[in-house]
């Protein structure tokens, strides 16, 4: 992996920049540059042909000063320890910015789910929990789904952990199916949270959310819900959308229900009737009010940042804007709201699930969305206020740096109060 693309080096560089601006204590900075605990495990699993294969898995607990560690588990052939370390750092900042009582963690297994059947997936998932079981728990570290892991996998993992400890422990993992006490509203909480942030940002920028023209890159769990919700909640107009095969543009706005139907039948948004077909690159460069990257990382880079025309970039995907592009957007006066603010609705939904599991009292979807709105609005305001505060001292800082400062200060304050430095 090239040094400048190593996600852990990027996460450390982002922390270093924030530490300098906020004048972070040297001891706190040193502690926060590395994870507290890094675990690598070998997982033997029985395969369909009767042989046993050994898989490598990771769990990184980055920091738990503010509460149990929290973070998803990825299954990916290219999974590696530096990616897991970076993601665990970002989870720490995400939970702290949302001001929920968690530290950060992440896990992963090197495997290719596309070549595995359900029995093999179940064997590997249960084996992973047997390997890391002593290090997790509702008050230690609470995993969740991520890339290529599903509610069903979370169910197997919860079941295996419960067998290990000898009683049902629903709160050990989130993202579970509703049958075993997942939470109402968890499915679209990421996009819903992003929409609450959009509403606040647009208001702050003196734009009218009802008149906002939006482009969405990606039509999966994050992008599709964001499109549907922007229409349902605010009646905003989505003029462009894309998937891995390319995008479409409709000046007068795209009909959401029709698009869902088309995508289901044809497998691509490009089959939408009467639309102008555009590339994913072109979609990013449209003159819209709000651009929502909701697909992959590294989409806005130094190569195209200069051509971005949106007034607001809402990072619903993880890492869609590279650090050098971030600086260019900031120079151009484009408001680029960072991923660990915009997509934190997912982990907040997980927090609600865990809170319900450990209390045994279950909420309605309206309860969940109402509480999510309160937290997202507060998080956005803490970022906007921090930017203002620094501007008052003559220092212009980006929303990403402001979000880092809020998040890092809280973790550092918890470590200080506990006497860690
Ligand atoms: P998904 O797999 O459901 O959907 C991804 C979408 O992106 C698909 O529509 C796919 O066609 C499209 N896509 C793939 N390659 C593309 C390309 N080159 N150009 C345009 N579109 C492309 O994934 P998701 O859950 O929606 O996640 C999307 C992003 O949001 C990821 O970065 C993920 O980490 C982030 N995220 C998701 C959640 C969540 O709850 N789903 C939570 C936090 C962050």
Tab-separated table of C-alpha atoms and ligand atoms in Angstrom:
chain	number	residue	atom	x	y	z
A	1	UNK	CA	0.000	0.000	0.000
A	2	UNK	CA	1.361	3.448	-0.939
A	3	UNK	CA	2.208	5.432	2.183
A	4	UNK	CA	-0.032	8.402	1.222
A	5	UNK	CA	-3.005	6.049	0.651
A	6	UNK	CA	-2.517	4.106	3.882
A	7	UNK	CA	-5.757	4.910	5.736
A	8	UNK	CA	-4.098	4.653	9.142
A	9	UNK	CA	-1.443	7.199	8.123
A	10	UNK	CA	-4.264	9.458	6.853
A	11	UNK	CA	-6.143	9.134	10.144
A	12	UNK	CA	-2.966	9.954	12.095
A	13	UNK	CA	-2.254	12.963	9.849
A	14	UNK	CA	-5.806	14.270	10.398
A	15	UNK	CA	-5.384	13.905	14.158
A	16	UNK	CA	-1.984	15.661	14.010
A	17	UNK	CA	-3.539	18.651	12.187
A	18	UNK	CA	-6.346	18.923	14.723
A	19	UNK	CA	-3.887	18.504	17.626
A	20	UNK	CA	-1.837	21.424	16.353
A	21	UNK	CA	-4.831	23.749	15.917
A	22	UNK	CA	-6.321	22.904	19.314
A	23	UNK	CA	-2.953	22.771	21.077
A	24	UNK	CA	-3.598	19.248	22.347
A	25	UNK	CA	-1.550	18.037	25.314
A	26	UNK	CA	1.476	16.029	24.064
A	27	UNK	CA	0.753	12.976	26.238
A	28	UNK	CA	-2.895	12.864	25.118
A	29	UNK	CA	-1.790	13.243	21.499
A	30	UNK	CA	0.660	10.334	21.783
A	31	UNK	CA	-2.029	8.085	23.341
A	32	UNK	CA	-4.570	9.012	20.671
A	33	UNK	CA	-2.212	8.351	17.721
A	34	UNK	CA	-2.297	4.573	18.313
A	35	UNK	CA	-4.990	2.048	19.248
A	36	UNK	CA	-5.162	0.845	22.865
A	37	UNK	CA	-5.489	-2.813	21.848
A	38	UNK	CA	-4.934	-4.693	18.581
A	39	UNK	CA	-5.970	-8.301	18.283
A	40	UNK	CA	-5.170	-10.689	15.404
A	41	UNK	CA	-6.812	-14.108	15.497
A	42	UNK	CA	-6.640	-17.331	13.487
A	43	UNK	CA	-10.076	-18.799	12.870
A	44	UNK	CA	-10.362	-22.459	11.856
A	45	UNK	CA	-13.651	-23.094	10.027
A	46	UNK	CA	-15.146	-26.238	8.508
A	47	UNK	CA	-15.816	-25.824	4.756
A	48	UNK	CA	-18.537	-27.466	2.639
A	49	UNK	CA	-16.154	-30.170	1.343
A	50	UNK	CA	-15.293	-31.282	4.891
A	51	UNK	CA	-11.844	-29.633	4.963
A	52	UNK	CA	-10.879	-27.056	7.564
A	53	UNK	CA	-9.612	-23.666	6.420
A	54	UNK	CA	-7.930	-21.065	8.619
A	55	UNK	CA	-9.000	-17.433	8.247
A	56	UNK	CA	-7.300	-14.344	9.703
A	57	UNK	CA	-9.434	-11.927	11.702
A	58	UNK	CA	-8.810	-8.637	13.477
A	59	UNK	CA	-10.403	-6.602	16.249
A	60	UNK	CA	-8.952	-3.229	17.134
A	61	UNK	CA	-10.114	-1.337	20.224
A	62	UNK	CA	-8.885	2.172	19.624
A	63	UNK	CA	-9.946	3.983	22.776
A	64	UNK	CA	-12.465	3.289	25.530
A	65	UNK	CA	-12.079	6.358	27.770
A	66	UNK	CA	-15.726	7.374	27.166
A	67	UNK	CA	-17.354	3.942	27.237
A	68	UNK	CA	-17.368	0.481	25.647
A	69	UNK	CA	-15.704	0.319	22.237
A	70	UNK	CA	-18.084	0.331	19.256
A	71	UNK	CA	-17.581	-0.500	15.605
A	72	UNK	CA	-18.513	-2.778	12.733
A	73	UNK	CA	-17.026	-5.971	11.330
A	74	UNK	CA	-16.020	-6.139	7.652
A	75	UNK	CA	-15.572	-9.272	5.583
A	76	UNK	CA	-13.259	-8.502	2.668
A	77	UNK	CA	-10.523	-10.306	0.702
A	78	UNK	CA	-8.297	-7.199	0.981
A	79	UNK	CA	-8.948	-6.587	4.687
A	80	UNK	CA	-5.774	-5.580	6.527
A	81	UNK	CA	-4.740	-4.355	9.934
A	82	UNK	CA	-4.013	-0.747	8.891
A	83	UNK	CA	-7.492	-0.310	7.423
A	84	UNK	CA	-9.043	-1.731	10.594
A	85	UNK	CA	-6.878	0.550	12.759
A	86	UNK	CA	-7.915	3.630	10.765
A	87	UNK	CA	-11.596	2.698	10.873
A	88	UNK	CA	-11.382	2.153	14.635
A	89	UNK	CA	-9.875	5.641	15.059
A	90	UNK	CA	-12.659	7.162	12.948
A	91	UNK	CA	-15.255	5.282	15.035
A	92	UNK	CA	-13.744	6.847	18.168
A	93	UNK	CA	-14.182	10.354	16.718
A	94	UNK	CA	-17.640	9.538	15.326
A	95	UNK	CA	-19.002	8.324	18.688
A	96	UNK	CA	-17.412	11.226	20.516
A	97	UNK	CA	-18.783	13.840	18.093
A	98	UNK	CA	-22.267	12.324	18.477
A	99	UNK	CA	-21.657	12.474	22.237
A	100	UNK	CA	-22.818	8.893	22.762
A	101	UNK	CA	-21.228	6.849	25.581
A	102	UNK	CA	-18.856	4.769	23.468
A	103	UNK	CA	-15.241	4.526	22.476
A	104	UNK	CA	-14.241	3.270	19.031
A	105	UNK	CA	-13.388	-0.131	17.563
A	106	UNK	CA	-13.449	-2.012	14.278
A	107	UNK	CA	-13.066	-5.619	13.206
A	108	UNK	CA	-12.626	-7.632	10.079
A	109	UNK	CA	-11.933	-11.010	8.546
A	110	UNK	CA	-9.918	-11.637	5.380
A	111	UNK	CA	-12.428	-13.617	3.307
A	112	UNK	CA	-14.407	-13.504	0.090
A	113	UNK	CA	-18.097	-13.842	0.978
A	114	UNK	CA	-19.055	-14.257	-2.698
A	115	UNK	CA	-17.317	-17.629	-2.819
A	116	UNK	CA	-18.790	-18.878	0.489
A	117	UNK	CA	-22.125	-20.540	1.151
A	118	UNK	CA	-24.294	-19.836	4.207
A	119	UNK	CA	-22.892	-22.729	6.246
A	120	UNK	CA	-19.317	-21.574	5.641
A	121	UNK	CA	-20.253	-17.987	6.499
A	122	UNK	CA	-21.916	-19.165	9.703
A	123	UNK	CA	-18.907	-21.311	10.671
A	124	UNK	CA	-16.437	-18.452	10.105
A	125	UNK	CA	-18.675	-15.958	11.961
A	126	UNK	CA	-19.133	-18.229	14.980
A	127	UNK	CA	-15.395	-19.045	14.952
A	128	UNK	CA	-14.542	-15.333	14.964
A	129	UNK	CA	-16.718	-14.784	18.040
A	130	UNK	CA	-15.137	-17.767	19.827
A	131	UNK	CA	-11.725	-16.166	19.129
A	132	UNK	CA	-12.552	-12.612	20.256
A	133	UNK	CA	-15.355	-13.489	22.723
A	134	UNK	CA	-13.309	-12.800	25.859
A	135	UNK	CA	-12.503	-9.309	24.653
A	136	UNK	CA	-16.035	-8.152	23.758
A	137	UNK	CA	-19.321	-7.745	25.664
A	138	UNK	CA	-22.085	-5.143	26.185
A	139	UNK	CA	-19.867	-3.236	28.620
A	140	UNK	CA	-16.535	-3.845	26.825
A	141	UNK	CA	-16.857	-3.759	23.050
A	142	UNK	CA	-20.028	-3.956	20.934
A	143	UNK	CA	-19.588	-5.000	17.252
A	144	UNK	CA	-22.047	-4.292	14.384
A	145	UNK	CA	-22.366	-4.983	10.644
A	146	UNK	CA	-20.230	-3.277	8.010
A	147	UNK	CA	-19.121	-4.122	4.457
A	148	UNK	CA	-20.368	-7.615	3.470
A	149	UNK	CA	-21.731	-8.480	6.925
A	150	UNK	CA	-25.483	-8.722	7.487
A	151	UNK	CA	-28.155	-8.810	10.223
A	152	UNK	CA	-28.145	-12.620	9.870
A	153	UNK	CA	-24.410	-12.726	10.601
A	154	UNK	CA	-24.995	-10.510	13.659
A	155	UNK	CA	-27.666	-13.006	14.802
A	156	UNK	CA	-25.213	-15.956	14.584
A	157	UNK	CA	-22.586	-13.938	16.432
A	158	UNK	CA	-24.987	-12.928	19.223
A	159	UNK	CA	-26.044	-16.568	19.537
A	160	UNK	CA	-22.442	-17.823	19.753
A	161	UNK	CA	-21.531	-15.204	22.360
A	162	UNK	CA	-24.643	-16.089	24.399
A	163	UNK	CA	-23.543	-19.748	24.399
A	164	UNK	CA	-20.087	-18.740	25.620
A	165	UNK	CA	-21.417	-16.724	28.580
A	166	UNK	CA	-24.300	-19.071	29.361
A	167	UNK	CA	-27.214	-16.646	28.963
A	168	UNK	CA	-28.874	-14.538	26.266
A	169	UNK	CA	-26.825	-11.392	25.684
A	170	UNK	CA	-28.691	-9.411	23.039
A	171	UNK	CA	-26.704	-6.235	23.798
A	172	UNK	CA	-23.353	-7.699	22.722
A	173	UNK	CA	-23.936	-6.864	19.051
A	174	UNK	CA	-26.111	-4.393	17.136
A	175	UNK	CA	-27.621	-4.452	13.660
A	176	UNK	CA	-29.559	-7.613	14.563
A	177	UNK	CA	-32.846	-8.617	12.935
A	178	UNK	CA	-35.999	-7.384	14.708
A	179	UNK	CA	-36.894	-10.964	15.755
A	180	UNK	CA	-34.001	-10.960	18.199
A	181	UNK	CA	-34.376	-7.378	19.332
A	182	UNK	CA	-32.818	-5.274	16.657
A	183	UNK	CA	-34.175	-1.724	16.713
A	184	UNK	CA	-36.999	-0.148	14.767
A	185	UNK	CA	-35.616	2.511	12.422
A	186	UNK	CA	-32.060	1.066	12.347
A	187	UNK	CA	-32.283	0.262	8.597
A	188	UNK	CA	-32.482	3.849	7.392
A	189	UNK	CA	-30.939	5.632	10.385
A	190	UNK	CA	-27.745	6.504	8.449
A	191	UNK	CA	-29.609	8.304	5.660
A	192	UNK	CA	-32.159	9.795	8.077
A	193	UNK	CA	-29.334	11.240	10.213
A	194	UNK	CA	-27.724	12.662	7.050
A	195	UNK	CA	-30.998	14.353	6.140
A	196	UNK	CA	-31.238	16.039	9.551
A	197	UNK	CA	-27.712	17.400	9.045
A	198	UNK	CA	-28.634	18.582	5.534
A	199	UNK	CA	-31.683	20.425	6.902
A	200	UNK	CA	-29.570	22.265	9.497
A	201	UNK	CA	-26.700	23.064	7.105
A	202	UNK	CA	-28.986	24.367	4.370
A	203	UNK	CA	-30.765	26.573	6.937
A	204	UNK	CA	-27.419	27.891	8.181
A	205	UNK	CA	-26.385	28.662	4.601
A	206	UNK	CA	-29.644	30.628	4.117
A	207	UNK	CA	-30.910	28.267	1.418
A	208	UNK	CA	-34.414	26.832	1.214
A	209	UNK	CA	-34.337	23.056	1.633
A	210	UNK	CA	-37.571	22.735	-0.408
A	211	UNK	CA	-35.924	24.456	-3.363
A	212	UNK	CA	-32.570	22.681	-3.042
A	213	UNK	CA	-31.405	20.772	-6.133
A	214	UNK	CA	-29.645	17.584	-5.140
A	215	UNK	CA	-27.341	15.056	-6.839
A	216	UNK	CA	-26.789	11.652	-5.198
A	217	UNK	CA	-23.875	9.367	-6.099
A	218	UNK	CA	-24.825	5.757	-5.306
A	219	UNK	CA	-28.229	4.114	-5.038
A	220	UNK	CA	-27.626	1.537	-2.297
A	221	UNK	CA	-28.596	1.500	1.353
A	222	UNK	CA	-27.256	5.001	2.026
A	223	UNK	CA	-28.005	6.756	-1.300
A	224	UNK	CA	-31.411	5.268	-2.013
A	225	UNK	CA	-32.795	6.073	1.433
A	226	UNK	CA	-31.278	9.576	1.288
A	227	UNK	CA	-33.051	10.198	-2.021
A	228	UNK	CA	-36.390	8.883	-0.718
A	229	UNK	CA	-36.158	10.756	2.571
A	230	UNK	CA	-35.139	14.091	1.027
A	231	UNK	CA	-38.362	13.912	-0.942
A	232	UNK	CA	-40.538	12.624	1.905
A	233	UNK	CA	-39.229	14.977	4.589
A	234	UNK	CA	-38.501	18.173	2.641
A	235	UNK	CA	-39.939	17.795	-0.883
A	236	UNK	CA	-36.448	18.620	-2.232
A	237	UNK	CA	-35.673	17.923	-5.876
A	238	UNK	CA	-33.147	15.213	-6.773
A	239	UNK	CA	-31.978	15.991	-10.322
A	240	UNK	CA	-29.220	13.396	-10.669
A	241	UNK	CA	-28.438	9.955	-9.307
A	242	UNK	CA	-26.042	7.137	-10.187
A	243	UNK	CA	-25.003	3.574	-9.487
A	244	UNK	CA	-21.924	1.570	-10.464
A	245	UNK	CA	-23.036	1.550	-14.124
A	246	UNK	CA	-23.403	5.326	-14.482
A	247	UNK	CA	-25.843	8.119	-13.768
A	248	UNK	CA	-28.871	10.060	-14.987
A	249	UNK	CA	-29.842	13.716	-15.035
A	250	UNK	CA	-33.391	15.098	-15.184
A	251	UNK	CA	-33.671	18.895	-15.038
A	252	UNK	CA	-37.204	18.835	-13.581
A	253	UNK	CA	-36.371	16.220	-10.916
A	254	UNK	CA	-36.431	12.413	-10.768
A	255	UNK	CA	-39.523	10.544	-9.554
A	256	UNK	CA	-38.338	8.388	-6.643
A	257	UNK	CA	-40.976	5.657	-6.803
A	258	UNK	CA	-40.557	5.285	-10.545
A	259	UNK	CA	-36.769	5.072	-10.156
A	260	UNK	CA	-37.001	2.354	-7.493
A	261	UNK	CA	-39.221	0.343	-9.827
A	262	UNK	CA	-36.864	0.844	-12.796
A	263	UNK	CA	-33.774	-0.082	-10.753
A	264	UNK	CA	-35.507	-3.216	-9.481
A	265	UNK	CA	-36.504	-4.345	-12.966
A	266	UNK	CA	-33.480	-3.284	-15.037
A	267	UNK	CA	-30.791	-3.404	-12.342
A	268	UNK	CA	-29.549	0.094	-13.161
A	269	UNK	CA	-30.809	3.651	-12.684
A	270	UNK	CA	-29.775	4.369	-16.286
A	271	UNK	CA	-32.949	2.637	-17.528
A	272	UNK	CA	-35.063	5.541	-16.158
A	273	UNK	CA	-37.154	6.786	-19.108
A	274	UNK	CA	-36.490	10.200	-20.639
A	275	UNK	CA	-33.360	10.935	-18.604
A	276	UNK	CA	-30.063	12.235	-19.901
A	277	UNK	CA	-27.380	9.606	-19.258
A	278	UNK	CA	-24.303	10.958	-17.487
A	279	UNK	CA	-21.090	9.475	-16.116
A	280	UNK	CA	-20.320	9.284	-12.412
A	281	UNK	CA	-17.579	11.877	-12.961
A	282	UNK	CA	-20.054	14.297	-14.552
A	283	UNK	CA	-22.558	13.798	-11.718
A	284	UNK	CA	-19.992	15.036	-9.216
A	285	UNK	CA	-19.417	18.189	-11.238
A	286	UNK	CA	-23.046	19.306	-11.691
A	287	UNK	CA	-24.103	22.820	-10.648
A	288	UNK	CA	-26.420	21.614	-7.852
A	289	UNK	CA	-27.016	22.988	-4.369
A	290	UNK	CA	-26.253	19.748	-2.544
A	291	UNK	CA	-23.991	16.898	-3.662
A	292	UNK	CA	-24.347	13.659	-1.688
A	293	UNK	CA	-21.545	11.158	-2.336
A	294	UNK	CA	-23.091	7.913	-1.047
A	295	UNK	CA	-21.073	5.205	-2.805
A	296	UNK	CA	-17.313	4.793	-2.458
A	297	UNK	CA	-14.225	6.372	-0.954
A	298	UNK	CA	-11.827	8.677	-2.875
A	299	UNK	CA	-14.403	10.093	-5.332
A	300	UNK	CA	-13.464	13.767	-4.984
A	301	UNK	CA	-9.709	14.060	-5.335
A	302	UNK	CA	-7.132	16.707	-6.261
A	303	UNK	CA	-7.878	15.765	-9.901
A	304	UNK	CA	-11.538	16.906	-9.900
A	305	UNK	CA	-12.016	19.049	-6.754
A	306	UNK	CA	-11.543	22.205	-8.797
A	307	UNK	CA	-14.538	21.299	-10.970
A	308	UNK	CA	-16.999	20.699	-8.095
A	309	UNK	CA	-19.773	23.299	-8.222
A	310	UNK	CA	-22.147	22.202	-5.440
A	311	UNK	CA	-22.569	24.654	-2.563
A	312	UNK	CA	-22.786	21.875	0.015
A	313	UNK	CA	-21.125	18.437	-0.046
A	314	UNK	CA	-22.726	15.961	2.330
A	315	UNK	CA	-20.365	12.993	2.858
A	316	UNK	CA	-22.791	10.127	3.423
A	317	UNK	CA	-20.183	7.606	2.188
A	318	UNK	CA	-17.044	6.965	4.218
A	319	UNK	CA	-13.996	8.844	2.924
A	320	UNK	CA	-15.403	10.148	-0.403
A	321	UNK	CA	-13.153	13.255	-0.284
A	322	UNK	CA	-9.356	12.853	-0.131
A	323	UNK	CA	-7.360	15.134	2.220
A	324	UNK	CA	-5.873	17.189	-0.668
A	325	UNK	CA	-9.339	17.641	-2.238
A	326	UNK	CA	-10.650	18.691	1.154
A	327	UNK	CA	-8.229	21.628	1.147
A	328	UNK	CA	-9.253	22.639	-2.399
A	329	UNK	CA	-12.997	22.591	-1.579
A	330	UNK	CA	-12.333	24.668	1.527
A	331	UNK	CA	-10.372	27.231	-0.527
A	332	UNK	CA	-13.276	27.429	-3.005
A	333	UNK	CA	-15.742	28.159	-0.181
A	334	UNK	CA	-17.664	24.899	-0.661
A	335	UNK	CA	-19.073	23.581	2.607
A	336	UNK	CA	-17.915	19.960	2.836
A	337	UNK	CA	-19.452	18.232	5.854
A	338	UNK	CA	-17.328	15.260	6.974
A	339	UNK	CA	-18.394	11.627	6.924
A	340	UNK	CA	-18.056	11.099	10.664
A	341	UNK	CA	-20.684	13.798	11.204
A	342	UNK	CA	-22.995	13.109	8.244
A	343	UNK	CA	-23.210	9.294	8.437
A	344	UNK	CA	-23.151	8.986	12.237
A	345	UNK	CA	-26.895	8.168	12.202
A	346	UNK	CA	-25.866	4.527	11.657
A	347	UNK	CA	-23.922	4.219	14.901
A	348	UNK	CA	-26.491	6.311	16.760
A	349	UNK	CA	-29.146	3.809	15.597
A	350	UNK	CA	-26.849	1.077	16.944
A	351	UNK	CA	-26.540	2.910	20.248
A	352	UNK	CA	-30.344	3.023	20.508
A	353	UNK	CA	-30.515	-0.721	19.822
A	354	UNK	CA	-27.950	-1.446	22.564
A	355	UNK	CA	-29.691	0.913	25.026
A	356	UNK	CA	-32.997	-0.923	24.405
A	357	UNK	CA	-31.304	-4.343	24.749
A	358	UNK	CA	-29.635	-3.569	28.070
A	359	UNK	CA	-32.741	-1.903	29.545
A	360	UNK	CA	-35.236	-4.396	28.081
A	361	UNK	CA	-37.609	-1.569	27.119
A	362	UNK	CA	-38.389	-1.162	23.406
A	363	UNK	CA	-39.172	2.021	21.452
A	364	UNK	CA	-41.298	2.847	18.403
A	365	UNK	CA	-39.752	4.015	15.111
A	366	UNK	CA	-41.002	7.548	15.905
A	367	UNK	CA	-39.139	7.471	19.245
A	368	UNK	CA	-35.995	6.449	17.395
A	369	UNK	CA	-36.242	9.156	14.700
A	370	UNK	CA	-37.083	11.867	17.251
A	371	UNK	CA	-34.059	11.029	19.416
A	372	UNK	CA	-31.871	10.726	16.297
A	373	UNK	CA	-32.925	14.219	15.185
A	374	UNK	CA	-31.984	15.683	18.578
A	375	UNK	CA	-28.487	14.136	18.497
A	376	UNK	CA	-27.736	14.929	14.826
A	377	UNK	CA	-28.868	18.534	15.208
A	378	UNK	CA	-26.675	18.966	18.306
A	379	UNK	CA	-23.679	17.393	16.538
A	380	UNK	CA	-24.051	19.692	13.541
A	381	UNK	CA	-24.376	22.728	15.810
A	382	UNK	CA	-21.260	21.752	17.787
A	383	UNK	CA	-19.276	21.719	14.511
A	384	UNK	CA	-20.731	25.028	13.236
A	385	UNK	CA	-20.175	26.686	16.649
A	386	UNK	CA	-16.556	25.494	16.802
A	387	UNK	CA	-15.902	26.941	13.340
A	388	UNK	CA	-17.387	30.251	14.487
A	389	UNK	CA	-15.375	30.214	17.693
A	390	UNK	CA	-12.109	29.750	15.779
A	391	UNK	CA	-13.122	32.345	13.179
A	392	UNK	CA	-13.599	34.770	16.092
A	393	UNK	CA	-9.953	34.135	16.993
A	394	UNK	CA	-8.934	34.869	13.396
A	395	UNK	CA	-8.463	31.200	12.398
A	396	UNK	CA	-10.604	29.824	9.586
A	397	UNK	CA	-10.994	26.071	9.951
A	398	UNK	CA	-12.866	23.514	7.824
A	399	UNK	CA	-15.927	21.629	9.131
A	400	UNK	CA	-13.749	18.480	9.232
A	401	UNK	CA	-11.173	20.125	11.486
A	402	UNK	CA	-13.947	21.583	13.667
A	403	UNK	CA	-15.509	18.117	14.003
A	404	UNK	CA	-12.092	16.657	14.924
A	405	UNK	CA	-11.560	19.342	17.549
A	406	UNK	CA	-14.953	18.654	19.192
A	407	UNK	CA	-14.423	14.880	19.136
A	408	UNK	CA	-10.777	14.813	20.229
A	409	UNK	CA	-11.364	17.333	23.067
A	410	UNK	CA	-14.067	15.105	24.557
A	411	UNK	CA	-11.900	11.972	24.473
A	412	UNK	CA	-8.886	13.871	25.836
A	413	UNK	CA	-11.045	15.360	28.623
A	414	UNK	CA	-12.290	11.893	29.608
A	415	UNK	CA	-8.714	10.548	29.693
A	416	UNK	CA	-7.557	13.546	31.757
A	417	UNK	CA	-10.423	13.250	34.245
A	418	UNK	CA	-9.740	9.538	34.649
A	419	UNK	CA	-6.107	10.358	35.403
A	420	UNK	CA	-4.600	8.756	32.308
A	421	UNK	CA	-2.301	11.746	31.817
B	1	LIG	P1	-24.397	-0.340	-0.863
B	1	LIG	O1	-23.507	-1.437	-1.286
B	1	LIG	O2	-25.767	-0.621	-0.387
B	1	LIG	O3	-24.557	0.718	-2.066
B	1	LIG	C1	-23.476	1.258	-2.779
B	1	LIG	C2	-24.021	1.939	-4.021
B	1	LIG	O4	-22.940	2.581	-4.693
B	1	LIG	C3	-24.680	1.013	-5.020
B	1	LIG	O5	-25.817	1.641	-5.560
B	1	LIG	C4	-23.623	0.867	-6.122
B	1	LIG	O6	-24.192	0.619	-7.384
B	1	LIG	C5	-23.031	2.255	-6.082
B	1	LIG	N1	-21.696	2.331	-6.691
B	1	LIG	C6	-20.712	1.406	-6.681
B	1	LIG	N2	-19.672	1.869	-7.397
B	1	LIG	C7	-20.014	3.101	-7.832
B	1	LIG	C8	-19.368	4.088	-8.603
B	1	LIG	N3	-18.156	3.903	-9.108
B	1	LIG	N4	-20.036	5.229	-8.830
B	1	LIG	C9	-21.277	5.417	-8.357
B	1	LIG	N5	-21.932	4.537	-7.648
B	1	LIG	C10	-21.311	3.396	-7.378
B	1	LIG	O7	-23.565	0.458	0.245
B	1	LIG	P2	-24.129	1.491	1.312
B	1	LIG	O8	-24.446	0.768	2.565
B	1	LIG	O9	-25.136	2.370	0.676
B	1	LIG	O10	-22.796	2.327	1.616
B	1	LIG	C11	-22.371	3.385	0.768
B	1	LIG	C12	-21.374	4.230	1.526
B	1	LIG	O11	-21.987	4.713	2.713
B	1	LIG	C13	-20.104	3.479	1.981
B	1	LIG	O12	-19.023	4.373	1.954
B	1	LIG	C14	-20.432	3.111	3.416
B	1	LIG	O13	-19.256	2.903	4.188
B	1	LIG	C15	-21.183	4.354	3.832
B	1	LIG	N6	-21.992	4.122	5.044
B	1	LIG	C16	-23.108	3.336	4.985
B	1	LIG	C17	-23.834	3.116	6.140
B	1	LIG	C18	-25.084	2.287	6.111
B	1	LIG	O14	-25.773	2.240	7.148
B	1	LIG	N7	-25.440	1.664	5.019
B	1	LIG	C19	-23.419	3.691	7.357
B	1	LIG	C20	-22.287	4.503	7.383
B	1	LIG	C21	-21.578	4.709	6.196
